[in-house]
mmCIF file of C-alpha atoms in Angstrom:
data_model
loop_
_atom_site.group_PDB
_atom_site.id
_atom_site.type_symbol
_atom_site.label_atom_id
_atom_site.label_comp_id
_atom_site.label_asym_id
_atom_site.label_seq_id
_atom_site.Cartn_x
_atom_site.Cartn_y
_atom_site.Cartn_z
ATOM 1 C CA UNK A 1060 -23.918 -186.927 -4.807
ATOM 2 C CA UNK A 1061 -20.966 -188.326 -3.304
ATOM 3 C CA UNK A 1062 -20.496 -192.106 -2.391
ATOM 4 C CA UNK A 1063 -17.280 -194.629 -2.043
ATOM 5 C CA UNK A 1064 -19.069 -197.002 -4.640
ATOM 6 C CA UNK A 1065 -18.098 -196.886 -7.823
ATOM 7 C CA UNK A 1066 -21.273 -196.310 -9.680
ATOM 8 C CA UNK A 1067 -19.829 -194.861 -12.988
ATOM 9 C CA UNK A 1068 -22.007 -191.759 -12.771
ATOM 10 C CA UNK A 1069 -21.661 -188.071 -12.440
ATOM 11 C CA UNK A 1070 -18.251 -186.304 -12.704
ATOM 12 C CA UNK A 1071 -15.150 -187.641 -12.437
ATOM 13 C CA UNK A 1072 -12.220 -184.697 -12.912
ATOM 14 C CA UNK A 1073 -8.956 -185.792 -14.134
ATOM 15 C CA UNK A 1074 -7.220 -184.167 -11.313
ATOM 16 C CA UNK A 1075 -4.150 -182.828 -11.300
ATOM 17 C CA UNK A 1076 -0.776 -183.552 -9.792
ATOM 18 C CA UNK A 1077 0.899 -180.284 -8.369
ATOM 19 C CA UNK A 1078 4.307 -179.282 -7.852
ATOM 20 C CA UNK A 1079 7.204 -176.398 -6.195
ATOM 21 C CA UNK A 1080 8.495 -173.955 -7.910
ATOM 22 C CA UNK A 1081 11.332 -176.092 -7.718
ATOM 23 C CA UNK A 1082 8.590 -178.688 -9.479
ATOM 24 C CA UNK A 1083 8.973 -181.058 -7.067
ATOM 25 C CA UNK A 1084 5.890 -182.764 -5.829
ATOM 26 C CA UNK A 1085 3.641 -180.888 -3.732
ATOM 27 C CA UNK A 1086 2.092 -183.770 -2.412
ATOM 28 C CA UNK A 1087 0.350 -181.546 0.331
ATOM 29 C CA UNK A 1088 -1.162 -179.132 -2.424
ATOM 30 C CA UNK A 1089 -2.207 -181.906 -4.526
ATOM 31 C CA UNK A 1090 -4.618 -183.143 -1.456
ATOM 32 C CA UNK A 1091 -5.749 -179.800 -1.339
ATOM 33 C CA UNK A 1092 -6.919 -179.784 -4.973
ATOM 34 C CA UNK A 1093 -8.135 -183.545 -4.331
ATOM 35 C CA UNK A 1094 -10.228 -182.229 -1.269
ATOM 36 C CA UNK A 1095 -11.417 -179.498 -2.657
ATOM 37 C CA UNK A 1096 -12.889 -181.264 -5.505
ATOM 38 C CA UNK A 1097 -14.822 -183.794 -3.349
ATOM 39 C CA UNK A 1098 -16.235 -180.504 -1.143
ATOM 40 C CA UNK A 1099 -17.628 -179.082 -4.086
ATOM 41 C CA UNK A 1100 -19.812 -182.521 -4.736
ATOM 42 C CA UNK A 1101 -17.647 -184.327 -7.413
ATOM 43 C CA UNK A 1102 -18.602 -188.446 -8.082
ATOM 44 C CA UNK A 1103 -15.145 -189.713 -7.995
ATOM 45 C CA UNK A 1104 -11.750 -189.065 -8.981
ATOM 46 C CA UNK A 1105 -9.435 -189.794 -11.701
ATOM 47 C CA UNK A 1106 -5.563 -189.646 -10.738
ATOM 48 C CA UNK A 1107 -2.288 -189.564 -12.351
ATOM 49 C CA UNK A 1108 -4.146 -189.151 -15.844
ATOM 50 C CA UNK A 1109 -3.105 -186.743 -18.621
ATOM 51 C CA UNK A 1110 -3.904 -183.847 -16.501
ATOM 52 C CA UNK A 1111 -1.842 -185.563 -13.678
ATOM 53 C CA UNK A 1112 1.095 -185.287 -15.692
ATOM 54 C CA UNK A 1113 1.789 -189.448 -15.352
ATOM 55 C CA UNK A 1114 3.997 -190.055 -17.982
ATOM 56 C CA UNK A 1115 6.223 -186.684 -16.057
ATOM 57 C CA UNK A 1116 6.507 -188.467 -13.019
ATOM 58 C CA UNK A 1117 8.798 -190.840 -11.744
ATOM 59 C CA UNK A 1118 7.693 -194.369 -10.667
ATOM 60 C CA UNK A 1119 7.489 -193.524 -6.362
ATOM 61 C CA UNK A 1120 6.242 -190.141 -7.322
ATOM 62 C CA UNK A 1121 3.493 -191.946 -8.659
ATOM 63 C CA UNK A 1122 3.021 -194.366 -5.612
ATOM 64 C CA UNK A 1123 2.966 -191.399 -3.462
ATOM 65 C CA UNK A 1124 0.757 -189.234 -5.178
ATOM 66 C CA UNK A 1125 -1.850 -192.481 -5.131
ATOM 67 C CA UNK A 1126 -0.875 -192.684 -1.809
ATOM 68 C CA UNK A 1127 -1.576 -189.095 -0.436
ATOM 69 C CA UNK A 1128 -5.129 -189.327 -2.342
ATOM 70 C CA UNK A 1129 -6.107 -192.211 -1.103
ATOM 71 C CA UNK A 1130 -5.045 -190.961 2.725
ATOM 72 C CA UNK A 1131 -7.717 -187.268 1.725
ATOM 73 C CA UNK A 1132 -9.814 -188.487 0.112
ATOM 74 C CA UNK A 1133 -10.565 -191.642 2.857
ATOM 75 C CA UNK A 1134 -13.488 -193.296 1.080
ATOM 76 C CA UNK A 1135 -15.319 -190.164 0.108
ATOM 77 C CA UNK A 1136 -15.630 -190.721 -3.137
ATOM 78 C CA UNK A 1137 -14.120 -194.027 -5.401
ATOM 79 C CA UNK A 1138 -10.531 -193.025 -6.824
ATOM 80 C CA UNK A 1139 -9.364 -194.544 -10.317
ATOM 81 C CA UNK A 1140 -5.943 -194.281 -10.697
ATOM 82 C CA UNK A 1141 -4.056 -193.846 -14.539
ATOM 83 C CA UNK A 1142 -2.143 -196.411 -15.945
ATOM 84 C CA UNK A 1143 0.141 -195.160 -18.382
ATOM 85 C CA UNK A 1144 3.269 -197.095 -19.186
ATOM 86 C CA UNK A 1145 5.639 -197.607 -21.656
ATOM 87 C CA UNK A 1146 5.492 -201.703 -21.493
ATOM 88 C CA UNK A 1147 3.289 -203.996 -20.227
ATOM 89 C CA UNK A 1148 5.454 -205.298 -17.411
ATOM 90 C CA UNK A 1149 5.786 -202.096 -16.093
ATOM 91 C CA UNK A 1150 1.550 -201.040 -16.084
ATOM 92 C CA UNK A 1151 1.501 -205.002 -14.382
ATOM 93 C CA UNK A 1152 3.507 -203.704 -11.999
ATOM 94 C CA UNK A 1153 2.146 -200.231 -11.040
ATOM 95 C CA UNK A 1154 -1.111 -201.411 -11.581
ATOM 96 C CA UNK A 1155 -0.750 -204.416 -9.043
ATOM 97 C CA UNK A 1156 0.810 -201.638 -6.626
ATOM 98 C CA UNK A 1157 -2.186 -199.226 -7.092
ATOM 99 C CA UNK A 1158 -4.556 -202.057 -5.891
ATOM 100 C CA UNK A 1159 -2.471 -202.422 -2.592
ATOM 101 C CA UNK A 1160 -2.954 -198.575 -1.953
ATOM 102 C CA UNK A 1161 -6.431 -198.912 -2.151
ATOM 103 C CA UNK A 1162 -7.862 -197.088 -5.154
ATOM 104 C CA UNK A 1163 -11.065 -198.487 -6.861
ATOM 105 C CA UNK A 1164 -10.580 -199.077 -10.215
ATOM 106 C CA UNK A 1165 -7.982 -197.997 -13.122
ATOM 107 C CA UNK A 1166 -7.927 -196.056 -16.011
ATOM 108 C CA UNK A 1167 -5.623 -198.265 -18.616
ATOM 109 C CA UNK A 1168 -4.283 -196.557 -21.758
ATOM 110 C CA UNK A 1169 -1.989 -198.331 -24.575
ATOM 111 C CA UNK A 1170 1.153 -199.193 -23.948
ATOM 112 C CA UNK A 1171 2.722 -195.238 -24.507
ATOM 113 C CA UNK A 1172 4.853 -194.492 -27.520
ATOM 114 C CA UNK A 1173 4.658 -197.849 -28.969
ATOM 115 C CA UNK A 1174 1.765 -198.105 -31.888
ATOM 116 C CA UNK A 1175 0.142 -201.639 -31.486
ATOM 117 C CA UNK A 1176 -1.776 -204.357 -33.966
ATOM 118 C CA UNK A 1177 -4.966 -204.894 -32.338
ATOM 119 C CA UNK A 1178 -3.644 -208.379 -31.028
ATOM 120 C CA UNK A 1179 -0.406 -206.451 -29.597
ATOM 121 C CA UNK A 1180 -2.790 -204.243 -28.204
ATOM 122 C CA UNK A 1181 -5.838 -206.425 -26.673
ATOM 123 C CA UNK A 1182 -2.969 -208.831 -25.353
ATOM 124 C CA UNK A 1183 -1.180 -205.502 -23.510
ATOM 125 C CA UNK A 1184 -4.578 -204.411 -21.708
ATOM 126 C CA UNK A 1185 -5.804 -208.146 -21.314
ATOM 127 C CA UNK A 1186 -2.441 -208.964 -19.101
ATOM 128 C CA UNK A 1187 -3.080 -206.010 -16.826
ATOM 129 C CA UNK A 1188 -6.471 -207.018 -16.371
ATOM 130 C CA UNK A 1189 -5.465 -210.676 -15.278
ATOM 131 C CA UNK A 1190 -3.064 -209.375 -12.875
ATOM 132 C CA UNK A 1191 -5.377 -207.629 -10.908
ATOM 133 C CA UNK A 1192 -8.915 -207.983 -9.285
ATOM 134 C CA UNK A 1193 -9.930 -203.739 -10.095
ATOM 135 C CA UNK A 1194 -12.356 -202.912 -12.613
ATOM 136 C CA UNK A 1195 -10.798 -201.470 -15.461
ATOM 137 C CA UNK A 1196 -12.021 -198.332 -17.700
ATOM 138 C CA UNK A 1197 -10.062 -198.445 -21.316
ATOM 139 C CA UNK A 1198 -8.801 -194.784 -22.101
ATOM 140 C CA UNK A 1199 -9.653 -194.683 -26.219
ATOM 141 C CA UNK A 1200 -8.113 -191.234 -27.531
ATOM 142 C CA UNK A 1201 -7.218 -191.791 -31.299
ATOM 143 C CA UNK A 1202 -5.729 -187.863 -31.332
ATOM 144 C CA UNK A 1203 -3.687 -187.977 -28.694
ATOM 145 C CA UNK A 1204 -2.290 -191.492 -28.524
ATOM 146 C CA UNK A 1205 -2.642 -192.368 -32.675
ATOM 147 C CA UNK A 1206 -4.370 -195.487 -31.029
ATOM 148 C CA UNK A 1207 -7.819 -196.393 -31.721
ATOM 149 C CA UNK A 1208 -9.389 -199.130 -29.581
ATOM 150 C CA UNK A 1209 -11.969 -200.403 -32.099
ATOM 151 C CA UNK A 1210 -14.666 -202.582 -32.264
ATOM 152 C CA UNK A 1211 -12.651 -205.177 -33.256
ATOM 153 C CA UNK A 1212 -10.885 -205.301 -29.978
ATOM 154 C CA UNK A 1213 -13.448 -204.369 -27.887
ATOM 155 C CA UNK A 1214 -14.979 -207.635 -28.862
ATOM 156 C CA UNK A 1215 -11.942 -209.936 -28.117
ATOM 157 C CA UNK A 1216 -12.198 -207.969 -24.782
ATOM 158 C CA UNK A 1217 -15.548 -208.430 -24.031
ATOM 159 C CA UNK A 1218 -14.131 -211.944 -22.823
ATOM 160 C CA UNK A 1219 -12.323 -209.982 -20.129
ATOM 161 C CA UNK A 1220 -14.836 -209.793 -17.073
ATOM 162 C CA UNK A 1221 -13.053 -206.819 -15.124
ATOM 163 C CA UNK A 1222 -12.412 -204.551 -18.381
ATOM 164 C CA UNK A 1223 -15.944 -202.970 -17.453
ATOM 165 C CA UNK A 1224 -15.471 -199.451 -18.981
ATOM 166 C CA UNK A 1225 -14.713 -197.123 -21.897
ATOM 167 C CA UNK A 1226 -13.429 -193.787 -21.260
ATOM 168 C CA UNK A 1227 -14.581 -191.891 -25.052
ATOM 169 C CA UNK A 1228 -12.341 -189.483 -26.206
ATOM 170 C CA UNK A 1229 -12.706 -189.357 -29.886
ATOM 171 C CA UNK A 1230 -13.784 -186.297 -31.076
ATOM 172 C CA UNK A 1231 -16.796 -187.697 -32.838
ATOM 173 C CA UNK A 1232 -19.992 -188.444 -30.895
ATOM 174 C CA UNK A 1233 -21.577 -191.179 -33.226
ATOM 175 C CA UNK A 1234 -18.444 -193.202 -31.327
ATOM 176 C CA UNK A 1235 -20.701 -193.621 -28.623
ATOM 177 C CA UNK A 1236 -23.996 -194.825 -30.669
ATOM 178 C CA UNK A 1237 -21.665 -197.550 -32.655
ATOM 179 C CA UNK A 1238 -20.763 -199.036 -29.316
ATOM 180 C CA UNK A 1239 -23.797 -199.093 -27.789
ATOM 181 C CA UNK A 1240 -25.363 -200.986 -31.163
ATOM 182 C CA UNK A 1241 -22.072 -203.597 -31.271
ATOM 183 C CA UNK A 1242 -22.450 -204.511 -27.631
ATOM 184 C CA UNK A 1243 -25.723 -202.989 -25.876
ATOM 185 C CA UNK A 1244 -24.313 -203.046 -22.284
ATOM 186 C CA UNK A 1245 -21.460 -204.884 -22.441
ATOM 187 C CA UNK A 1246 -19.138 -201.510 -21.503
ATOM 188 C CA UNK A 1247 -20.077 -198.560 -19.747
ATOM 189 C CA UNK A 1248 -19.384 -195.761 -21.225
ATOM 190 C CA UNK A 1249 -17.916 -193.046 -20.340
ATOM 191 C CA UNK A 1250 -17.301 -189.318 -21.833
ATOM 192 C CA UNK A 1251 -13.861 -188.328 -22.184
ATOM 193 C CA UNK A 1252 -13.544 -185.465 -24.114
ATOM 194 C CA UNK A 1253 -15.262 -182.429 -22.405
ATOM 195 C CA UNK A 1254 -16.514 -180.323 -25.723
ATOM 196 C CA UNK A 1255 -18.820 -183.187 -26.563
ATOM 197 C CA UNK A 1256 -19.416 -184.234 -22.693
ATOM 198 C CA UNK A 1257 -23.233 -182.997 -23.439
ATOM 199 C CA UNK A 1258 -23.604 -185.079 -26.416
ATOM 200 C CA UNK A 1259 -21.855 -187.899 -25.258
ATOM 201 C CA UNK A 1260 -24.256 -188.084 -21.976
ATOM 202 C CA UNK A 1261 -27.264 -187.641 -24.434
ATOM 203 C CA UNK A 1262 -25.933 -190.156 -26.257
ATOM 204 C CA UNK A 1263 -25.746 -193.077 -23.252
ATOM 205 C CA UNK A 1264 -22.349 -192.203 -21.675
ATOM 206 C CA UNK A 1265 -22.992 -192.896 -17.673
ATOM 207 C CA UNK A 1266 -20.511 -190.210 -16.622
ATOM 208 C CA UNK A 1267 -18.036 -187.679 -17.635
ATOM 209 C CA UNK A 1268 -14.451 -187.813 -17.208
ATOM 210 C CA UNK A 1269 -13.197 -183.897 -17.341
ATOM 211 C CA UNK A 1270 -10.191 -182.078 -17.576
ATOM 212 C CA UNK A 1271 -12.125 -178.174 -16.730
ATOM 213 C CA UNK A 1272 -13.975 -179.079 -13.480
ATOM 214 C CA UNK A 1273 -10.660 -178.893 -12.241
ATOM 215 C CA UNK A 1274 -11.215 -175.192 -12.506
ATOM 216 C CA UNK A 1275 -15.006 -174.940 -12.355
ATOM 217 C CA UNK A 1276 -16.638 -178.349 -10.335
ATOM 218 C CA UNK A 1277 -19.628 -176.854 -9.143
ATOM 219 C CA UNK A 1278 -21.091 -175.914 -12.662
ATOM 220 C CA UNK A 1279 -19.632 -179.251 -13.931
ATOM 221 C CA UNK A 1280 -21.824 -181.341 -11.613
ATOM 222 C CA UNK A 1281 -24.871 -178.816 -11.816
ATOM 223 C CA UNK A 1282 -25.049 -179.495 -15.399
ATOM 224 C CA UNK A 1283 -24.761 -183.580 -14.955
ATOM 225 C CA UNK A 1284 -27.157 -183.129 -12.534
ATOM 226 C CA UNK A 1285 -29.483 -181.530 -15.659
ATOM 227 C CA UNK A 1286 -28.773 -183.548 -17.922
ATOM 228 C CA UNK A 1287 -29.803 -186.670 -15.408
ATOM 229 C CA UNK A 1288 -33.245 -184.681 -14.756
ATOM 230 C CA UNK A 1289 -33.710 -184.223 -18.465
ATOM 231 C CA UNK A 1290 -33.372 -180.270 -17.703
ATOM 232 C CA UNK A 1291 -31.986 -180.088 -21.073
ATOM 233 C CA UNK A 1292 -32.686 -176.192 -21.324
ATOM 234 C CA UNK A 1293 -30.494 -175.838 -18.113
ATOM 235 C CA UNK A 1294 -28.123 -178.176 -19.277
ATOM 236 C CA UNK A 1295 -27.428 -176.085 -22.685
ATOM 237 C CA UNK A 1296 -27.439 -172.870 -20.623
ATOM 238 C CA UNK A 1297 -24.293 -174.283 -18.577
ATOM 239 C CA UNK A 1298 -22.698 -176.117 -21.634
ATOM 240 C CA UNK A 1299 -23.192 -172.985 -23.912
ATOM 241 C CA UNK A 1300 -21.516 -170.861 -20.955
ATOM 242 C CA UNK A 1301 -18.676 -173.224 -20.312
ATOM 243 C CA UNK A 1302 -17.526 -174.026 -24.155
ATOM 244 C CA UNK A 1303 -15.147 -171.557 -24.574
ATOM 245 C CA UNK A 1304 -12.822 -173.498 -22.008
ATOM 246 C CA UNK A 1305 -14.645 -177.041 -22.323
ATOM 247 C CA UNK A 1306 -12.461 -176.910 -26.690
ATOM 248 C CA UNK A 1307 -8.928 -176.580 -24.142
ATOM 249 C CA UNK A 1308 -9.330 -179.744 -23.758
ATOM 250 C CA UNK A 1309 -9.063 -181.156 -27.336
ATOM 251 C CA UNK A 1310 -6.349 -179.201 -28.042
ATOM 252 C CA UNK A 1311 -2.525 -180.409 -27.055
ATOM 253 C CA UNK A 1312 -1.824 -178.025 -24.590
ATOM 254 C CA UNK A 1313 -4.497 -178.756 -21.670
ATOM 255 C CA UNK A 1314 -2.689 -179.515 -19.481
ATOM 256 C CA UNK A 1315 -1.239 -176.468 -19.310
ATOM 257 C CA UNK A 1316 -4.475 -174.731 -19.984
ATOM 258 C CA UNK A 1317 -6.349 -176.638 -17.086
ATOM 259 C CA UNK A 1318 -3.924 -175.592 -14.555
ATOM 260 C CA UNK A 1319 -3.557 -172.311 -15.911
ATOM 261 C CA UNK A 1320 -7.176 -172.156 -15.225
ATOM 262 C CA UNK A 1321 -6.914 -173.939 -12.044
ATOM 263 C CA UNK A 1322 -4.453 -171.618 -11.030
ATOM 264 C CA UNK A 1323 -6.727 -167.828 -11.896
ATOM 265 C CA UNK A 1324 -9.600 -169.720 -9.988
ATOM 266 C CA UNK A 1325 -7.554 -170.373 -6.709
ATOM 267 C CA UNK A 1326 -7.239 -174.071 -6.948
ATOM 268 C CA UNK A 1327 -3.801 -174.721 -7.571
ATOM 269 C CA UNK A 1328 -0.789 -173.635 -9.363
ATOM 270 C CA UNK A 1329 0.431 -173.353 -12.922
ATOM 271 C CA UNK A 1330 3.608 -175.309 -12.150
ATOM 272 C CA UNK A 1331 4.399 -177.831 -14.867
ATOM 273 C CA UNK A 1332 7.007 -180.219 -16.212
ATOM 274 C CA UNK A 1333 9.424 -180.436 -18.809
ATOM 275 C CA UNK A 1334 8.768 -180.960 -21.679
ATOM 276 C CA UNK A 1335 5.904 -178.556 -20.903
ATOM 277 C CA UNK A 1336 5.923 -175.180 -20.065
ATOM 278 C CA UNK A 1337 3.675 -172.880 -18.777
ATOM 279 C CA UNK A 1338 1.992 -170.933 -21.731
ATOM 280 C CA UNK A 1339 3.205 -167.792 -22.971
ATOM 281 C CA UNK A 1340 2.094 -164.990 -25.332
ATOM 282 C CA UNK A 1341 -1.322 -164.476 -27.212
ATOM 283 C CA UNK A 1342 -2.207 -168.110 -26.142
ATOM 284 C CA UNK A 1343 -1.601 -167.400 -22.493
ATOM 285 C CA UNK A 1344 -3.663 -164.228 -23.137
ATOM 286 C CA UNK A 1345 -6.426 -166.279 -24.810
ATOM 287 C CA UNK A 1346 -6.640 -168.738 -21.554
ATOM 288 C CA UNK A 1347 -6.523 -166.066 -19.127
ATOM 289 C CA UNK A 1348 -9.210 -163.809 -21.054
ATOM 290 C CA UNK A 1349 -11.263 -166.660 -21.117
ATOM 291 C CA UNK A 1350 -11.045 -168.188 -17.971
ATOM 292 C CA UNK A 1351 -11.664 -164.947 -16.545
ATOM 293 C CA UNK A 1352 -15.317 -164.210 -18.676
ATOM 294 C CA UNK A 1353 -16.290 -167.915 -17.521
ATOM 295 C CA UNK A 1354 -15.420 -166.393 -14.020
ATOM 296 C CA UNK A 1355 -17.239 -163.304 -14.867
ATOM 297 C CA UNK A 1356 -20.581 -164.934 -16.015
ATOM 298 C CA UNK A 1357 -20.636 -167.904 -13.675
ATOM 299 C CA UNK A 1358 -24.302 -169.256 -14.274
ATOM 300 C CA UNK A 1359 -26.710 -169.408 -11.304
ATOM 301 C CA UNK A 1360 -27.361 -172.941 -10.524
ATOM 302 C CA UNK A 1361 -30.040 -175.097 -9.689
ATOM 303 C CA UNK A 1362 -29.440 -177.208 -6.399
ATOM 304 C CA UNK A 1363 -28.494 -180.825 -7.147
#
């Protein structure tokens, strides 16, 4: 169900940013992704992430792309916005400038490049969160970002009142278990990593932030929506249908992948930016083949 409050439930896709040919931004297209995602009954919105291609675009690209969501979207659903930085004066910065264009909360990741002590760290996210009245959800994904946000600095942070949120993305689901026994309901938690999205929600995540509903929303929410009945049958029967694209997201070419898929289901283009490049060969194959027999097989779904 759709609401401008920021509940922390249902699906939020990490949307992505589209661009020309000419891989400029296609700030028009990338409302049309945005819109169509809220039409098909997504919770909220998650932009300039991974999938948005942040760390690809240039500070004003940024600004504008937050800037042309928040104009689309107009309160339909809450909009968190990625804050992905190389230094801590810069995510101050963009961060303070995302609260002025009206999104609802941020998604803050480490300090890019740069691998932190846990007091480098906690002081890097603990300064963004003092220079700005959003709530903040913590992006924790040890594979991608050789950062792990541990228990040890999730309890220095607990003393941080709008660091409210954990996005999940470590591959393994007793993650979420050891959180919720270190700190009950200190965080919310969310899933981050959409080949353990099921387990994760089983496990107490509220929501799930995904890379694939960019390509298939409707299924995405229907089997949320399960899960939240305690349908678990028809929650398998979608989660069991959609794995075969749900492991693209683990792997380090999703973004790629996603659009790819976004692309074969009419939602956007494949149009990416260097250092990235569309795929090619058997992998491209793979994607496509598999993308297509998701198409092929979409479940019937229960109304939500």
């Amino acid at each position: 169900m759709n609401s401008s409050k920021l509940t922390w439930r249902g699906v939020y896709p990490a949307a992505t940013t589209q661009f020309t040919p000419d891989l400029d931004v296609d700030i028009p297209a990338t409302q049309a992704v945005l819109d169509a995602l809220v039409k098909d009954g997504v919770d909220g919105l998650i932009i300039a992430g991974t999938c948005g291609e942040n760390n690809s675009l240039e500070a004003e690209e940024k600004r504008a792309v937050v800037k042309a969501a928040v104009e689309v979207v107009d309160g339909r659903v809450p909009i968190l916005v990625g804050v992905s930085e190389f230094t801590t004066r810069r995510a101050v910065t963009f961060a303070q400038d995302a609260e002025k264009l009206g999104v609802d909360g941020l998604m803050l990741l480490p300090a890019m490049v740069y691998v932190p002590t846990v007091g480098e760290l906690c002081t890097h996210f603990e300064t963004v969160a003092k220079a700005t009245s959003l709530p903040i959800m913590l992006y924790n994904n040890p594979p991608a970002y050789r950062v792990n946000i541990g228990i040890d600095a999730l309890t220095r942070l607990a003393d941080t009142p709008n660091i409210v949120a954990v996005k999940e993305s470590a591959p393994d689901p007793r993650r979420f278990t050891d959180l919720i026994n270190a700190f009950g309901d200190r965080y919310i938690l969310m899933a981050g990593l959409d080949d353990v999205a099921f387990e994760g929600l089983l496990l107490g995540a509220h929501g799930w932030i995904s890379g694939l509903t960019s390509a298939f929303p409707r299924e995405s929410v229907a089997l949320v929506a399960a899960i939240n009945r305690g349908d678990l049958e028809e929650a398998l029967r979608i989660y069991r249908w959609f794995m075969p694209l749900l492991h693209l997201d683990a792997d380090h070419d999703l973004v790629q992948s996603i659009k790819l898929a976004e692309s074969i289901m009419g939602r956007g283009t494949e149009h990416v930016r260097l250092p990235r490049m569309p795929l090619e060969g058997q992998r491209r194959a793979d994607v496509i083949r598999w993308v297509e027999q998701c198409a092929a097989t979409q479940p019937s779904l229960t109304a939500v």
